Short mmCIF file of C-alpha atoms in Angstrom, two decimals:
data_model
loop_
_atom_site.label_atom_id
_atom_site.label_comp_id
_atom_site.label_asym_id
_atom_site.label_seq_id
_atom_site.Cartn_x
_atom_site.Cartn_y
_atom_site.Cartn_z
CA MET A 123 4.85 -23.82 -27.80
CA PRO A 124 3.17 -20.53 -28.76
CA SER A 125 4.21 -17.34 -26.99
CA VAL A 126 1.84 -14.99 -25.21
CA GLU A 127 2.13 -12.75 -28.26
CA ASP A 128 0.28 -15.42 -30.24
CA THR A 129 -2.62 -15.72 -27.81
CA PRO A 130 -5.80 -14.48 -29.52
CA ALA A 131 -7.57 -11.41 -28.23
CA PRO A 132 -10.53 -12.20 -25.97
CA SER A 133 -14.00 -12.50 -27.40
CA GLU A 134 -17.43 -12.77 -25.87
CA ALA A 135 -17.94 -16.25 -27.23
CA SER A 136 -16.36 -17.84 -24.17
CA LEU A 137 -17.04 -16.43 -20.72
CA ALA A 138 -14.38 -18.44 -18.88
CA MET A 139 -11.09 -18.06 -20.73
CA SER A 140 -7.54 -19.00 -19.86
CA THR A 141 -4.94 -16.93 -18.04
CA PRO A 142 -1.72 -18.00 -19.81
CA GLY A 143 0.64 -16.30 -17.37
CA PHE A 144 -0.96 -17.68 -14.22
CA LEU A 145 -0.95 -21.27 -13.06
CA PRO A 146 -3.71 -22.67 -10.84
CA ASN A 147 -3.37 -21.51 -7.24
CA THR A 148 -2.02 -18.10 -8.30
CA LEU A 149 -5.40 -16.36 -8.71
CA ASP A 150 -8.22 -15.97 -6.21
CA SER A 151 -11.88 -16.66 -6.94
CA GLN A 152 -12.38 -13.16 -8.38
CA GLY A 153 -9.41 -13.36 -10.74
CA SER A 154 -7.03 -11.19 -8.70
CA PRO A 155 -3.41 -12.32 -8.22
CA ILE A 156 -3.60 -14.22 -4.98
CA TRP A 157 -0.35 -12.82 -3.63
CA LEU A 158 -2.02 -9.40 -3.63
CA SER A 159 -5.34 -10.48 -2.15
CA GLU A 160 -3.48 -12.28 0.64
CA LEU A 161 -1.55 -9.09 1.43
CA ALA A 162 -4.61 -6.84 1.33
CA SER A 163 -7.37 -6.05 3.78
CA GLU A 164 -10.83 -7.42 3.02
CA GLU A 165 -11.97 -4.17 1.39
CA PRO A 166 -8.77 -2.79 -0.14
CA ASN A 167 -7.98 0.65 -1.46
CA HIS A 168 -4.50 -0.15 -2.69
CA THR A 169 -1.82 0.32 -5.32
CA LEU A 170 0.77 -1.94 -6.92
CA HIS A 171 3.92 -0.48 -8.44
CA VAL A 172 6.38 -2.56 -10.45
CA VAL A 173 9.69 -1.30 -11.82
CA HIS A 174 12.50 -2.95 -13.76
CA ASP A 175 16.11 -2.74 -12.55
CA LEU A 176 15.63 -0.66 -9.40
CA GLU A 177 16.37 -1.93 -5.90
CA PRO A 178 13.48 -2.10 -3.39
CA ALA A 179 14.92 0.51 -1.03
CA GLN A 180 15.48 2.89 -3.95
CA ALA A 181 11.91 2.37 -5.15
CA LEU A 182 10.57 3.24 -1.70
CA GLU A 183 12.60 6.45 -1.71
CA VAL A 184 11.27 7.41 -5.14
CA LEU A 185 7.74 6.95 -3.80
CA GLY A 186 8.41 9.37 -0.95
CA ALA A 187 9.09 7.06 1.96
CA ASN A 188 11.66 8.22 4.49
CA PRO A 189 14.71 5.89 4.49
CA ARG A 190 14.78 6.10 8.29
CA SER A 191 11.43 4.32 8.34
CA PHE A 192 12.69 1.35 6.29
CA GLN A 193 13.01 -1.97 8.05
CA PRO A 194 13.50 -5.57 6.97
CA CYS A 195 10.10 -7.18 7.08
CA GLU A 196 8.82 -10.57 8.11
CA LEU A 197 5.08 -10.71 7.59
CA PRO A 198 2.78 -12.23 10.20
CA GLY A 199 0.96 -15.46 9.45
CA ALA A 200 -2.48 -13.79 9.61
CA LYS A 201 -4.17 -10.40 9.69
CA PRO A 202 -5.50 -9.26 13.08
CA ASP A 203 -8.79 -7.99 11.62
CA ARG A 204 -10.61 -7.47 8.31
CA TRP A 205 -9.38 -3.87 8.00
CA SER A 206 -5.66 -4.59 8.30
CA SER A 207 -3.20 -5.57 5.58
CA LEU A 208 -0.33 -7.94 6.30
CA PRO A 209 2.30 -5.17 5.89
CA GLY A 210 0.24 -2.90 8.15
CA ALA A 211 0.03 -5.64 10.76
CA ALA A 212 3.80 -6.19 10.53
CA LEU A 213 4.37 -2.50 11.28
CA GLY A 214 1.72 -2.35 14.00
CA ILE A 215 -0.33 0.25 12.12
CA GLU A 216 -3.86 0.94 13.28
CA PRO A 217 -6.09 0.73 10.16
CA GLY A 218 -6.79 4.14 8.68
CA THR A 219 -4.01 5.98 10.52
CA SER A 220 -1.09 5.47 8.15
CA ALA A 221 -0.07 3.66 4.97
CA ALA A 222 2.23 0.67 4.81
CA LEU A 223 4.48 0.08 1.80
CA LEU A 224 6.02 -3.35 1.18
CA ALA A 225 8.84 -3.64 -1.35
CA GLY A 226 10.61 -6.73 -2.61
CA ARG A 227 12.32 -8.03 -5.70
CA ILE A 228 11.88 -11.09 -7.90
CA GLY A 229 14.42 -11.40 -10.68
CA ALA A 230 14.98 -8.07 -12.40
CA TRP A 231 11.69 -6.57 -11.19
CA THR A 232 10.89 -4.80 -7.93
CA PHE A 233 7.34 -4.54 -6.63
CA VAL A 234 5.99 -2.05 -4.11
CA TYR A 235 2.65 -2.89 -2.54
CA ASP A 236 0.94 0.17 -1.03
CA ASP A 237 -1.96 -0.85 1.20
CA SER A 238 -3.65 2.58 1.21
CA GLY A 239 -2.99 4.11 -2.20
CA PHE A 240 -0.49 6.60 -0.74
CA ALA A 241 1.53 6.74 -3.97
CA GLY A 242 -0.28 6.83 -7.29
CA HIS A 243 0.05 7.31 -11.03
CA ASP A 244 2.04 10.53 -10.71
CA ASP A 245 4.93 8.49 -9.34
CA THR A 246 5.17 6.09 -12.28
CA THR A 247 7.26 8.48 -14.38
CA SER A 248 9.77 8.91 -11.54
CA LEU A 249 10.07 5.16 -11.10
CA SER A 250 10.71 4.78 -14.83
CA ALA A 251 13.45 7.44 -15.01
CA ASN A 252 16.88 6.68 -16.50
CA GLY A 253 15.63 4.20 -19.08
CA ARG A 254 13.62 1.96 -16.76
CA ALA A 255 10.15 0.51 -17.37
CA ALA A 256 7.51 0.87 -14.65
CA ALA A 257 3.79 0.42 -14.15
CA THR A 258 1.26 1.37 -11.51
CA SER A 259 -2.11 -0.28 -10.99
CA MET A 260 -4.61 1.30 -8.60
CA TYR A 261 -7.75 -0.34 -7.24
CA SER A 262 -10.16 1.56 -4.99
CA ILE A 263 -12.65 0.45 -2.39
CA ASN A 264 -15.33 1.44 -4.95
CA ALA A 265 -13.83 -0.93 -7.57
CA ASP A 266 -12.41 1.92 -9.62
CA ALA A 267 -9.27 0.70 -11.36
CA SER A 268 -6.61 2.19 -13.58
CA LEU A 269 -3.12 1.42 -14.86
CA THR A 270 -0.21 3.60 -15.98
CA TYR A 271 2.75 2.30 -17.97
CA ALA A 272 5.88 4.43 -18.45
CA VAL A 273 9.35 4.01 -19.92
CA ASP A 274 12.29 6.38 -19.42
CA GLY A 275 10.17 8.97 -17.66
CA THR A 276 7.46 9.07 -20.32
CA VAL A 277 3.93 7.73 -19.91
CA LEU A 278 3.17 5.43 -22.83
CA ALA A 279 -0.25 4.23 -21.68
CA TRP A 280 -2.92 5.17 -19.15
CA ILE A 281 -5.88 2.85 -18.88
CA ASN A 282 -9.14 3.39 -17.04
CA VAL A 283 -11.01 0.14 -16.60
CA ASP A 284 -14.33 1.80 -17.43
CA ASP A 285 -13.05 2.59 -20.93
CA LEU A 286 -11.06 -0.57 -21.59
CA ASN A 287 -12.09 -2.80 -24.47
CA LEU A 288 -9.38 -5.42 -24.88
CA LYS A 289 -10.45 -6.60 -28.31
CA LYS A 290 -10.23 -3.04 -29.57
CA ASP A 291 -7.37 -1.68 -27.45
CA LEU A 292 -4.79 -4.47 -27.43
CA PRO A 293 -3.30 -3.75 -30.87
CA GLY A 294 -2.47 -0.14 -29.91
CA MET A 295 -0.72 -0.96 -26.63
CA PRO A 296 3.09 -0.88 -26.25
CA ASP A 297 4.55 -4.32 -26.94
CA ALA A 298 5.43 -5.17 -23.34
CA LEU A 299 2.05 -4.06 -22.01
CA ARG A 300 0.17 -5.92 -24.74
CA ALA A 301 2.10 -9.09 -23.86
CA ALA A 302 1.23 -8.54 -20.19
CA PHE A 303 -2.50 -8.28 -20.92
CA ARG A 304 -2.33 -11.40 -23.07
CA ALA A 305 -0.55 -13.25 -20.24
CA ALA A 306 -3.17 -11.95 -17.80
CA GLY A 307 -5.86 -13.47 -19.98
CA THR A 308 -9.50 -13.39 -18.96
CA VAL A 309 -11.68 -15.11 -16.37
CA GLU A 310 -15.43 -15.27 -15.99
CA HIS A 311 -15.45 -12.38 -13.51
CA ASP A 312 -13.92 -10.09 -16.13
CA TYR A 313 -17.19 -9.99 -18.03
CA LEU A 314 -19.45 -7.28 -16.68
CA GLU A 315 -22.85 -6.22 -17.91
CA ARG A 316 -22.73 -4.10 -21.02
CA ALA A 317 -22.71 -0.40 -20.35
CA ASN A 318 -24.48 0.15 -23.67
CA PRO A 319 -25.41 -1.95 -26.72
CA THR A 320 -22.27 -0.89 -28.62
CA THR A 321 -19.88 -2.11 -25.93
CA THR A 322 -18.61 -5.50 -27.03
CA TYR A 323 -16.26 -6.29 -24.15
CA VAL A 324 -15.82 -4.79 -20.72
CA CYS A 325 -12.87 -5.72 -18.53
CA ALA A 326 -13.23 -6.05 -14.76
CA PRO A 327 -10.85 -4.22 -12.41
CA PHE A 328 -8.79 -7.26 -11.40
CA ALA A 329 -7.60 -7.69 -14.98
CA LEU A 330 -5.44 -4.59 -14.51
CA LEU A 331 -3.80 -6.04 -11.40
CA ARG A 332 -3.19 -9.27 -13.30
CA ALA A 333 -1.59 -7.35 -16.15
CA CYS A 334 0.65 -5.38 -13.79
CA SER A 335 1.69 -8.59 -12.07
CA ALA A 336 2.28 -10.33 -15.41
CA LEU A 337 4.34 -7.40 -16.70
CA SER A 338 6.80 -7.93 -13.85
CA LYS A 339 6.49 -11.73 -14.12
CA THR A 340 5.39 -11.91 -10.48
CA TYR A 341 3.52 -15.20 -10.17
CA ILE A 342 3.21 -16.30 -6.55
CA GLU A 343 1.24 -19.22 -5.19
CA SER A 344 -1.46 -19.24 -2.53
CA ARG A 345 -0.23 -19.02 1.04
CA TYR A 346 3.22 -17.88 -0.08
CA TRP A 347 3.37 -15.20 2.59
CA SER A 348 2.91 -17.79 5.32
CA HIS A 349 6.27 -19.34 4.34
CA ARG A 350 8.75 -17.23 6.27
CA SER A 351 11.89 -19.37 6.37
CA VAL A 352 15.11 -17.35 6.18
CA ASP A 353 17.30 -18.00 3.18
CA PRO A 354 20.97 -18.00 4.24
CA GLU A 355 22.28 -17.70 0.71
CA PRO A 356 23.98 -14.30 0.16
CA ALA A 357 22.62 -11.75 -2.28
CA HIS A 358 22.97 -8.06 -3.06
CA HIS A 359 21.59 -6.25 -0.05
CA CYS A 360 20.24 -2.75 0.27
CA SER A 361 21.23 -2.82 3.91
CA THR A 362 23.41 -5.05 6.04
CA ASP A 363 20.45 -6.64 7.81
CA SER A 364 18.22 -7.10 4.78
CA LEU A 365 15.90 -10.08 5.11
CA GLN A 366 15.78 -12.80 2.48
CA ARG A 367 13.24 -15.57 2.33
CA SER A 368 12.73 -18.80 0.49
CA VAL A 369 9.91 -18.57 -2.03
CA ARG A 370 7.73 -20.78 -4.16
CA ALA A 371 7.40 -18.28 -6.97
CA GLU A 372 8.00 -18.60 -10.66
CA THR A 373 9.15 -16.25 -13.37
CA ARG A 374 8.15 -17.46 -16.79
CA GLY A 375 8.79 -16.48 -20.36
CA SER A 376 5.95 -16.98 -22.81
CA LEU A 377 3.79 -19.85 -21.58
CA GLU A 378 6.55 -21.98 -20.14
CA ARG A 379 7.44 -22.60 -16.53
CA GLY A 380 10.71 -21.10 -15.39
CA ARG A 381 13.11 -21.86 -12.60
CA PRO A 382 12.19 -20.97 -9.01
CA ALA A 383 12.88 -17.33 -8.22
CA ARG A 384 13.79 -15.68 -4.96
CA THR A 385 12.19 -12.70 -3.32
CA ARG A 386 14.95 -10.72 -1.75
CA ASP A 387 15.38 -7.41 0.05
CA LEU A 388 11.87 -7.40 1.50
CA PHE A 389 11.40 -4.00 3.15
CA SER A 390 8.47 -2.25 4.74
CA ALA A 391 7.96 1.43 5.45
CA ARG A 392 5.34 3.52 7.23
CA VAL A 393 4.24 6.67 5.40
#
């Protein structure tokens, strides 16, 4: 079976292309990873951080959250209103008054979901310190989107969606990021109107969130967050009362399905 490295760069010939890293039921109708859209409010202004080989509680500290605000988190089954995120609802935050950060780990990667864009691209280098790889994808309420990729404290790529041309830019990306964009693939909603006659391909904002999710191999099915059963199997905890949960997620190499993964050490913090 071919790897994601062998997937051809997107072209305009086909408007609805495949997303090799994402199975059905892992993307919403707009092409955003569904695990993010189910966490977010209806009109999000949010950030996703992913970092390799750093525990969730440590990632929250790097992003400026006070350890005294950390708590194991069990998300509610629904949002109370269109302005609230699931992590915000879990912490009882009134929309617009504070930010909620949700951190968890799947395999070797930790994600931090920030429902208000509290922490941004300036924090990616800190997350990537000491030889780690990290990425940050920001998406604003105005559909502005950008992505930073850093390794060992050095930014290797910064991408603004308004300037992104995958056919042109893929070859110059770092290997891991190029593989992530190939795994993210393209969907019909990625094709926007041409900004000018010389623009051959314009990528929509959700492609950056897909790439960030694919980089960390975080593929989670629809309605995952509504499954809140406690997993009694021991793991490495960041605190003695750290919550674990059963998941229906997959980590995959290349285009192949992998074994079920576990999300562990799910923490939330108010900032």
